[in-house]
Coordinates of C-alpha atoms in Angstrom, one line a residue:
Chain A
M1 CA 0.0 -0.1 0.0
I2 CA 2.8 2.5 1.2
R3 CA 4.9 1.3 -1.8
F4 CA 2.0 2.1 -4.2
I5 CA 1.3 5.4 -2.6
A6 CA 4.9 6.4 -3.0
R7 CA 5.2 5.2 -6.5
F8 CA 2.1 7.2 -7.3
I9 CA 3.3 10.3 -5.8
T10 CA 6.7 9.8 -7.7
V11 CA 4.9 9.5 -10.9
V12 CA 2.8 12.6 -10.2
M13 CA 5.9 14.6 -9.6
I14 CA 7.7 13.3 -12.7
I15 CA 4.6 14.0 -14.9
S16 CA 4.0 17.5 -13.4
A17 CA 7.4 18.7 -12.8
P18 CA 8.1 20.3 -16.3
N19 CA 4.6 21.8 -16.1
F20 CA 4.9 23.4 -12.8
A21 CA 7.0 26.2 -13.8
F22 CA 4.8 26.5 -17.0
S23 CA 1.5 26.7 -15.0
Q24 CA 2.9 29.7 -12.7
N25 CA 4.1 31.3 -15.6
S26 CA 0.9 31.1 -17.6
E27 CA -1.0 32.4 -14.6
Q28 CA 1.4 35.4 -14.3
N29 CA 1.1 36.1 -17.9
D30 CA -2.7 35.9 -17.6
E31 CA -2.4 38.4 -15.0
H32 CA 0.0 40.4 -16.8
T33 CA -2.5 40.7 -19.8
N34 CA -5.3 41.4 -17.5
S35 CA -3.7 44.1 -15.4
H36 CA -3.3 47.4 -16.6
A37 CA -1.4 49.1 -13.7
D38 CA 1.1 48.2 -11.4
N39 CA -1.1 48.2 -8.4
H40 CA -3.4 45.8 -10.2
K41 CA -0.5 43.5 -10.8
E42 CA 0.3 43.3 -6.9
E43 CA -3.2 42.6 -6.3
G44 CA -3.2 39.8 -8.8
V45 CA -0.2 38.2 -7.0
G46 CA -2.3 38.4 -3.8
N47 CA -5.3 36.8 -5.6
F48 CA -3.1 34.2 -7.0
I49 CA -1.8 33.2 -3.5
I50 CA -5.0 33.4 -1.7
H51 CA -6.7 31.4 -4.7
H52 CA -4.0 28.7 -4.2
I53 CA -4.3 28.4 -0.5
S54 CA -8.2 28.6 -0.5
D55 CA -10.4 25.6 -0.8
A56 CA -11.6 24.8 -4.1
N57 CA -14.3 22.7 -6.0
E58 CA -11.5 21.2 -8.1
I59 CA -8.0 19.8 -7.7
H60 CA -6.0 22.2 -9.9
L61 CA -3.0 20.2 -11.1
F62 CA -1.4 22.6 -13.7
G63 CA -2.2 25.0 -16.5
N64 CA -5.8 24.2 -17.4
V65 CA -5.7 20.8 -16.1
S66 CA -7.9 20.1 -13.2
I67 CA -9.6 17.1 -11.5
P68 CA -13.2 17.9 -11.0
L69 CA -14.7 17.0 -7.8
P70 CA -18.4 16.3 -6.9
I71 CA -20.7 19.1 -6.2
I72 CA -23.4 18.2 -3.7
I73 CA -26.0 20.8 -2.8
F74 CA -29.1 20.3 -0.9
V75 CA -31.8 22.7 -1.9
E76 CA -34.4 23.3 0.7
G77 CA -37.7 22.0 -0.3
K78 CA -36.4 20.8 -3.6
G79 CA -33.9 17.9 -3.1
L80 CA -30.3 17.1 -3.5
D81 CA -28.3 18.0 -6.7
V82 CA -25.2 16.0 -7.4
F83 CA -23.0 17.0 -10.4
M84 CA -19.3 17.3 -11.1
S85 CA -17.6 20.8 -10.7
S86 CA -16.6 20.6 -14.4
A87 CA -20.3 21.3 -15.1
F88 CA -19.5 24.8 -14.0
H89 CA -18.7 27.3 -16.9
D90 CA -18.2 30.9 -17.1
A91 CA -20.5 33.2 -19.2
N92 CA -18.6 32.5 -22.3
G93 CA -18.7 28.7 -21.7
G94 CA -15.2 28.4 -20.6
H95 CA -13.3 27.7 -17.5
G96 CA -11.6 31.1 -16.9
H97 CA -11.6 33.4 -14.0
G98 CA -14.7 35.1 -12.6
P99 CA -18.2 33.7 -11.7
K100 CA -19.3 30.4 -13.1
H101 CA -22.6 29.0 -13.7
A102 CA -24.3 25.5 -13.8
R103 CA -27.6 24.0 -13.7
G104 CA -28.7 21.5 -11.2
P105 CA -29.6 18.1 -12.8
L106 CA -32.3 17.3 -10.4
T107 CA -33.8 20.5 -9.1
G108 CA -33.1 22.6 -12.2
S109 CA -31.8 25.5 -10.0
H110 CA -29.3 28.0 -11.4
Y111 CA -26.0 27.9 -9.3
T112 CA -23.5 30.6 -9.5
K113 CA -20.0 30.1 -8.1
D114 CA -17.6 32.9 -7.3
E115 CA -14.8 33.4 -4.8
L116 CA -17.4 33.5 -1.9
G117 CA -19.0 30.1 -2.6
I118 CA -22.0 28.8 -4.5
T119 CA -25.4 30.7 -4.6
A120 CA -28.6 29.3 -6.1
K121 CA -31.6 30.8 -8.0
D122 CA -34.7 29.1 -9.1
E123 CA -36.1 29.5 -12.6
N124 CA -37.9 32.7 -11.6
G125 CA -34.6 34.3 -10.4
L126 CA -35.5 33.9 -7.0
D127 CA -32.8 33.2 -4.3
L128 CA -32.9 29.7 -2.9
A129 CA -31.8 28.4 0.5
I130 CA -29.2 25.8 0.0
W131 CA -26.8 23.6 1.9
D132 CA -23.5 23.1 0.0
I133 CA -22.0 19.9 1.0
S134 CA -19.7 19.5 -1.9
I135 CA -16.6 17.4 -1.8
T136 CA -14.1 20.2 -1.9
K137 CA -10.4 19.9 -2.5
S138 CA -9.9 20.0 1.5
V139 CA -12.7 17.6 2.2
F140 CA -11.2 15.2 -0.6
G141 CA -7.8 15.5 0.9
M142 CA -9.3 14.7 4.2
F143 CA -11.0 11.6 3.0
F144 CA -7.7 10.6 1.5
V145 CA -5.9 11.1 4.9
I146 CA -8.5 9.3 6.9
L147 CA -8.4 6.3 4.6
L148 CA -4.8 6.4 4.7
M149 CA -4.6 6.6 8.4
I150 CA -7.2 3.6 8.9
L151 CA -5.5 1.4 6.4
M152 CA -1.9 2.2 8.0
L153 CA -2.8 2.2 11.7
R154 CA -4.9 -0.9 11.3
S155 CA -2.0 -2.7 9.7
V156 CA 0.2 -1.4 12.7
A157 CA -2.3 -3.0 15.0
K158 CA -2.2 -6.2 13.1
N159 CA 1.3 -6.0 13.5
Y160 CA 1.4 -5.9 17.2
A161 CA -1.3 -8.5 17.2
R162 CA 0.8 -11.0 15.1
R163 CA 4.2 -10.3 17.1
P164 CA 3.2 -9.9 20.6
G165 CA 5.9 -8.9 23.0
L166 CA 8.3 -8.3 20.1
A167 CA 10.1 -5.3 18.8
P168 CA 7.9 -3.5 16.1
K169 CA 8.7 -4.3 12.6
G170 CA 7.9 -2.4 9.3
I171 CA 5.2 0.2 9.2
A172 CA 4.9 -0.3 13.0
S173 CA 8.4 0.8 13.7
L174 CA 7.4 3.9 11.8
M175 CA 4.4 4.8 13.9
E176 CA 5.5 3.6 17.1
P177 CA 7.7 6.5 18.0
L178 CA 4.8 8.9 17.1
I179 CA 2.4 6.9 19.1
L180 CA 4.9 6.8 22.0
F181 CA 5.6 10.5 21.7
V182 CA 2.0 11.4 22.1
R183 CA 1.5 8.9 24.9
D184 CA 4.7 9.6 26.8
G185 CA 5.4 13.2 25.6
I186 CA 2.0 14.7 25.9
A187 CA -0.8 12.4 27.5
H188 CA 1.1 10.9 30.3
P189 CA 3.0 13.9 31.7
I190 CA 0.1 16.1 31.5
L191 CA -2.8 14.2 32.3
G192 CA -1.4 11.3 34.1
K193 CA -1.5 7.6 33.3
E194 CA -4.9 6.9 34.7
K195 CA -6.6 10.1 33.4
S196 CA -5.1 10.0 30.0
K197 CA -6.8 6.7 29.1
K198 CA -10.1 8.4 28.5
F199 CA -8.6 10.9 26.2
M200 CA -5.9 8.9 24.5
S201 CA -7.9 7.9 21.3
F202 CA -8.8 11.6 20.7
L203 CA -5.4 12.9 21.3
L204 CA -3.7 10.3 19.0
T205 CA -6.2 10.7 16.3
T206 CA -5.9 14.5 16.3
F207 CA -2.1 14.3 16.2
F208 CA -2.0 12.0 13.5
F209 CA -4.7 13.7 11.6
I210 CA -3.0 17.0 11.8
V211 CA 0.4 15.6 10.9
A212 CA -1.0 13.7 7.9
C213 CA -2.9 16.7 6.6
N214 CA -0.1 18.9 7.0
L215 CA 2.4 16.5 5.2
L216 CA -0.2 16.1 2.4
G217 CA -0.1 19.7 1.9
L218 CA 3.7 19.7 1.5
I219 CA 3.6 17.3 -1.3
P220 CA 4.1 19.4 -4.6
F221 CA 2.3 19.0 -7.8
I222 CA -0.8 17.3 -6.6
G223 CA -2.8 20.4 -6.3
G224 CA -1.5 21.9 -3.2
F225 CA -3.8 20.6 -0.4
N226 CA -4.2 23.0 2.5
I227 CA -6.5 21.0 4.7
T228 CA -5.3 22.2 8.1
G229 CA -5.2 25.7 6.6
T230 CA -8.8 25.6 6.0
V231 CA -11.0 27.0 8.8
G232 CA -13.7 24.6 8.1
V233 CA -11.4 21.8 9.2
T234 CA -9.7 23.3 12.2
I235 CA -13.0 24.7 13.7
V236 CA -14.1 21.0 13.8
L237 CA -11.0 20.1 15.6
A238 CA -11.1 23.0 18.0
G239 CA -14.9 22.5 18.5
L240 CA -14.4 18.9 19.6
V241 CA -11.7 20.1 22.1
F242 CA -14.2 22.4 23.4
V243 CA -16.9 19.9 23.6
I244 CA -14.7 17.4 25.3
T245 CA -13.4 19.9 27.8
T246 CA -17.0 21.1 28.5
I247 CA -18.5 17.6 29.0
N248 CA -15.5 16.4 31.3
G249 CA -15.4 19.6 33.3
N250 CA -15.7 18.7 37.0
K251 CA -16.9 20.6 39.9
H252 CA -13.7 22.1 40.6
Y253 CA -13.1 23.3 37.1
W254 CA -16.5 25.1 36.9
G255 CA -16.1 26.3 40.5
H256 CA -13.0 28.2 39.5
I257 CA -14.7 29.7 36.4
V258 CA -18.2 30.7 37.9
S259 CA -16.7 31.8 41.3
P260 CA -12.9 31.8 41.7
P261 CA -12.2 31.1 45.4
G262 CA -10.3 33.7 47.5
V263 CA -11.2 36.5 45.2
P264 CA -13.0 39.6 46.3
F265 CA -16.5 40.3 45.0
F266 CA -15.5 43.2 42.7
V267 CA -12.7 41.4 41.2
K268 CA -15.0 38.6 40.5
L269 CA -17.3 40.9 38.6
L270 CA -14.3 41.4 36.3
L271 CA -12.8 38.0 36.4
V272 CA -15.8 35.7 35.9
P273 CA -16.7 37.3 32.4
I274 CA -13.1 36.9 31.5
E275 CA -13.0 33.1 32.6
I276 CA -16.2 32.4 30.7
F277 CA -15.0 34.2 27.7
G278 CA -11.6 32.2 28.0
I279 CA -13.5 28.8 27.7
L280 CA -14.5 29.9 24.3
L281 CA -11.3 31.8 23.5
K282 CA -9.0 28.7 24.2
P283 CA -10.3 26.6 21.3
T284 CA -10.6 29.6 19.2
V285 CA -6.9 30.3 19.6
L286 CA -6.1 26.7 19.0
M287 CA -8.0 26.8 15.7
I288 CA -6.4 30.3 14.6
R289 CA -3.0 29.1 15.4
L290 CA -3.1 26.0 13.4
T291 CA -5.0 27.4 10.3
A292 CA -2.5 30.3 10.3
N293 CA 0.7 28.6 10.8
I294 CA -0.2 26.2 7.9
S295 CA -1.5 28.8 5.5
A296 CA 1.4 31.2 6.3
G297 CA 3.8 28.6 5.3
H298 CA 2.1 28.0 2.0
I299 CA 1.8 31.8 1.6
I300 CA 5.5 32.3 2.0
I301 CA 6.4 29.8 -0.4
L302 CA 4.1 30.9 -2.9
S303 CA 5.3 34.5 -2.5
F304 CA 8.8 33.5 -3.3
V305 CA 7.6 31.7 -6.5
S306 CA 5.7 35.0 -7.4
L307 CA 8.6 37.1 -6.6
I308 CA 10.7 35.3 -9.2
F309 CA 8.1 36.1 -11.9
I310 CA 7.5 39.7 -10.8
F311 CA 11.1 40.4 -11.2
G312 CA 11.4 38.1 -14.2
K313 CA 8.8 40.2 -16.0
N314 CA 11.0 43.4 -15.8
S315 CA 14.3 41.6 -16.8
Q316 CA 15.3 38.2 -17.4
A317 CA 18.6 38.5 -15.5
G318 CA 16.8 39.9 -12.4
G319 CA 14.3 37.0 -12.6
L320 CA 17.1 34.5 -12.8
G321 CA 19.1 36.4 -9.9
V322 CA 16.0 36.5 -7.7
G323 CA 15.1 32.8 -8.7
V324 CA 18.3 31.6 -7.3
F325 CA 17.7 33.2 -3.9
S326 CA 14.1 32.5 -4.0
T327 CA 14.7 28.9 -4.8
L328 CA 17.2 28.4 -1.9
F329 CA 14.9 30.3 0.5
M330 CA 12.0 28.2 -0.6
I331 CA 14.0 25.0 0.1
F332 CA 14.7 26.4 3.7
M333 CA 11.0 27.3 4.0
Y334 CA 10.1 23.9 2.9
L335 CA 12.3 22.3 5.5
L336 CA 10.9 24.6 8.1
E337 CA 7.4 23.7 6.9
L338 CA 8.3 19.9 7.4
L339 CA 9.1 21.0 11.1
V340 CA 6.0 23.0 11.5
A341 CA 3.9 20.2 10.2
F342 CA 4.8 18.2 13.2
L343 CA 5.2 21.2 15.5
Q344 CA 1.7 22.5 15.1
A345 CA 0.3 19.0 15.5
Y346 CA 2.2 18.7 18.7
V347 CA 1.3 22.1 19.9
F348 CA -2.5 21.5 19.1
T349 CA -2.5 18.0 20.7
L350 CA -0.5 19.4 23.8
L351 CA -2.9 22.3 24.5
A352 CA -5.9 20.0 23.9
A353 CA -4.2 17.8 26.7
I354 CA -3.7 20.7 28.9
Y355 CA -7.3 21.9 28.6
F356 CA -8.5 18.4 29.2
S357 CA -6.2 18.2 32.3
E358 CA -7.5 21.6 33.6
A359 CA -11.1 20.4 33.0
T360 CA -10.6 17.2 35.2
Q361 CA -8.2 18.4 37.8
E362 CA -9.0 17.5 41.2
P363 CA -8.9 20.2 44.1
H364 CA -5.5 20.1 45.6
H365 CA -5.5 23.1 48.1
Chain B
M1 CA -10.0 36.4 1.7
D2 CA -13.4 36.1 3.2
A3 CA -13.6 32.7 1.8
L4 CA -10.3 31.9 3.6
L5 CA -11.5 33.0 7.1
T6 CA -15.2 31.8 6.9
P7 CA -15.8 28.2 7.7
A8 CA -17.8 26.8 4.8
F9 CA -20.8 24.7 5.9
G10 CA -19.9 21.8 3.6
T11 CA -16.3 21.5 5.2
V12 CA -17.5 21.8 8.7
F13 CA -20.0 19.0 7.8
W14 CA -17.7 16.6 6.1
A15 CA -14.7 17.4 8.6
S16 CA -17.1 16.6 11.6
L17 CA -18.3 13.3 9.9
A18 CA -14.9 12.5 8.7
F19 CA -13.1 13.2 12.0
L20 CA -15.6 11.4 14.2
T21 CA -15.6 8.3 11.9
V22 CA -11.9 8.1 11.8
L23 CA -11.9 8.6 15.6
F24 CA -14.3 5.8 16.3
I25 CA -12.8 3.5 13.7
L26 CA -9.4 4.0 15.0
R27 CA -10.4 3.7 18.6
K28 CA -11.7 0.2 17.6
V29 CA -9.2 -1.1 15.1
A30 CA -6.0 0.8 16.1
W31 CA -5.5 2.7 19.2
G32 CA -7.1 0.2 21.6
P33 CA -5.1 -2.8 20.4
I34 CA -1.8 -0.8 19.7
L35 CA -1.8 0.9 23.3
K36 CA -2.7 -2.6 24.8
A37 CA 0.2 -4.2 23.0
L38 CA 2.6 -1.6 23.8
N39 CA 1.5 -1.7 27.4
D40 CA 1.6 -5.4 27.5
R41 CA 5.2 -5.3 25.9
E42 CA 6.4 -2.7 28.3
E43 CA 5.1 -4.7 31.2
S44 CA 6.6 -7.8 29.9
I45 CA 9.8 -6.0 29.4
T46 CA 9.8 -4.6 33.0
N47 CA 8.9 -7.8 34.4
S48 CA 11.8 -9.6 32.5
L49 CA 14.2 -7.0 33.5
R50 CA 13.1 -7.3 37.2
E51 CA 13.3 -11.1 37.1
A52 CA 16.8 -10.9 35.6
E53 CA 17.7 -8.4 38.3
K54 CA 16.3 -11.0 41.0
A55 CA 18.0 -13.9 39.3
R56 CA 21.3 -12.0 39.4
E57 CA 20.8 -11.0 43.1
E58 CA 20.0 -14.7 43.8
M59 CA 23.1 -15.6 41.9
A60 CA 25.2 -13.2 43.9
A61 CA 23.4 -14.5 47.1
L62 CA 24.4 -18.1 45.9
N63 CA 27.8 -17.2 45.2
S64 CA 28.5 -15.5 48.5
D65 CA 26.8 -18.5 50.0
N66 CA 29.2 -20.8 48.3
E67 CA 32.0 -18.7 49.2
R68 CA 31.0 -18.6 52.8
L69 CA 30.3 -22.5 52.7
L70 CA 33.7 -23.1 51.0
Q71 CA 35.2 -20.9 53.7
E72 CA 33.6 -22.9 56.3
A73 CA 34.6 -26.0 54.8
R74 CA 38.1 -24.8 54.6
S75 CA 38.3 -23.6 58.2
K76 CA 36.7 -26.8 59.2
R77 CA 39.2 -28.8 57.3
D78 CA 42.2 -26.7 58.8
A79 CA 40.6 -27.3 62.3
M80 CA 40.3 -30.9 61.7
L81 CA 43.8 -31.3 60.3
K82 CA 45.0 -29.5 63.2
E83 CA 43.0 -31.6 65.6
S84 CA 44.2 -34.8 63.8
K85 CA 47.9 -33.6 64.0
E86 CA 47.3 -32.9 67.7
I87 CA 45.9 -36.4 68.1
A88 CA 48.6 -38.0 66.1
E89 CA 51.3 -36.4 68.2
R90 CA 49.5 -37.1 71.4
L91 CA 49.2 -40.6 70.2
V92 CA 52.9 -40.7 69.4
S93 CA 54.0 -39.0 72.4
D94 CA 51.7 -41.2 74.4
A95 CA 53.1 -44.3 72.8
K96 CA 56.6 -43.0 73.4
A97 CA 55.8 -42.5 77.0
N98 CA 54.2 -45.9 77.4
A99 CA 57.1 -47.5 75.6
R100 CA 59.5 -45.6 77.8
E101 CA 57.6 -46.6 80.8
A102 CA 57.3 -50.1 79.8
A103 CA 61.0 -50.3 79.1
A104 CA 61.7 -48.8 82.3
K105 CA 59.5 -51.2 84.0
E106 CA 61.2 -54.0 82.2
V107 CA 64.5 -52.7 82.9
E108 CA 63.5 -52.4 86.7
S109 CA 62.1 -55.7 86.8
A110 CA 65.1 -57.1 85.0
R111 CA 67.3 -55.3 87.5
S112 CA 65.5 -56.6 90.6
A113 CA 65.5 -60.0 89.1
I114 CA 69.2 -59.6 88.6
E115 CA 69.5 -58.3 92.0
T116 CA 67.6 -61.2 93.4
E117 CA 69.6 -63.9 91.3
R118 CA 72.6 -62.0 92.4
K119 CA 71.7 -62.0 96.0
A120 CA 70.6 -65.7 95.6
A121 CA 73.9 -66.5 93.9
I122 CA 75.7 -64.7 96.5
A123 CA 73.9 -66.6 99.2
E124 CA 74.5 -69.7 97.4
L125 CA 78.1 -68.8 96.8
K126 CA 78.4 -67.9 100.5
A127 CA 76.9 -71.4 101.5
E128 CA 79.2 -73.0 99.0
V129 CA 82.2 -71.1 100.3
A130 CA 81.3 -71.9 103.7
K131 CA 80.8 -75.5 103.1
L132 CA 84.1 -75.6 101.0
S133 CA 85.9 -73.8 103.9
V134 CA 84.5 -76.2 106.3
D135 CA 85.7 -79.0 104.0
I136 CA 89.0 -77.7 103.6
A137 CA 89.3 -77.0 107.1
E138 CA 88.2 -80.4 108.0
R139 CA 90.6 -82.0 105.5
L140 CA 93.4 -79.6 106.8
L141 CA 92.7 -80.4 110.2
K142 CA 92.6 -84.1 109.5
E143 CA 95.9 -83.9 107.8
E144 CA 97.7 -81.2 110.2
L145 CA 96.5 -82.8 113.4
A146 CA 97.8 -86.3 112.4
D147 CA 101.1 -85.2 114.0
T148 CA 100.7 -84.3 117.6
G149 CA 103.8 -82.0 117.8
K150 CA 102.1 -80.1 115.0
Q151 CA 98.9 -79.8 116.9
K152 CA 100.7 -78.5 119.8
N153 CA 102.5 -75.9 117.8
L154 CA 99.2 -74.6 116.3
V155 CA 97.6 -74.5 119.5
D156 CA 100.4 -72.4 120.9
K157 CA 100.5 -70.2 117.7
L158 CA 96.7 -69.5 118.0
I159 CA 97.1 -68.7 121.8
S160 CA 99.9 -66.4 121.2
E161 CA 98.1 -64.6 118.4
S162 CA 94.8 -64.1 120.3
T163 CA 95.5 -61.3 122.8
L164 CA 93.3 -61.6 125.8
S165 CA 92.6 -58.3 127.2

């Protein structure tokens, strides 16, 4: 399985390598022809970057080649529309930039897709309430990641079952340090051996999920996944941390929030709202930290790519010179991103464990 | 930019579904068995190490026991050797003393026997000599006193020799 995935990635890289530069180039050229002034051009680069790290309804490989993904839209009172994203065409019937339109195969609604998402109108031009549950790029990447996780970790479990009491072998020896890292580096020191049992599955799943998503986002030429840089994904992770903390919060925890002991009344008036706000703030910060860190890495790398072409547009020599430095810096950034991929997963899991530990702490004074 | 910061409903929906699914599946098929296996392995390693330590301690105790036993045996042997040497010496000296005593007794008895013999012999000799003397004197007297002049001479001589005071 792993060998197959590695081979697949290699093949994709080989096929798309010569086209990568080309795709960047063509987009820059598009932007060049579209822009009339310098400030427009810079805005174009910004849009280019935002476009690349945003979620999308297709996996954009290079140039005009994209893998379409299914659009699933539930129209209130009408039913479910399922069609491929390739059905969206712009006003000229092409696939260029700008708003695109499609017609729902079942409900016959008119869908319009722009940067902000999909909106729907019925035949009479009236707005429709819709629930867009399309399989976007991030969702697709997430499915791929969880499939990979289940397959790999199940085989790890089988490996242990097959060789009880022996040293790990094969994929288990790859996973064991990470599992032990979460168990002995995060769960046990923070939650303690007994209490951590309850949260172990969540902590391990979160850690592995974030690491896998982060690493998937670092594989070039497969469409630039940015799963953990998508707010919709991190809000779920942070939301679960919030739910678990709230459910497991004991008397001691809530007591300290609602009425901190040993604090004068007028300070309580100030402190209690802050504490209550803090309950919500903690997972929010978790969410923002993960999203921002992963997106920022992608933004920096893309900025350096863009930099080459901005300079290259003015003079070829300038492009070449900046290119060399940009590439070197990109390699550095890429390595840093590898570190961040693990670091952010660690930080998220660590903080989740700390919140759980706070919520379940027994009074000790 | 707004699209970047606003969580899309679809993404949240699928992310919740996907994450909870993977959480429950992994809890069942992976984390449970893996953590149990890791725990079991650690326990077995700890136990093995503890047992090895115990065995080593036992071995050391056994060794020191052996050493002690050996020491004891050695000292016992030494004591026995010493004792036997003493016994032997005593035996030898006793034997020597006995022998000496016996020899002395023997010599003593021999000496007393000799003394008795000698006394007997002397007594016998005395008796013999007395008899012989009497015989000789008898024969001498017989011969001497055959002549009457001579008998008178002798008596004269004897009278003159004996000083009556």
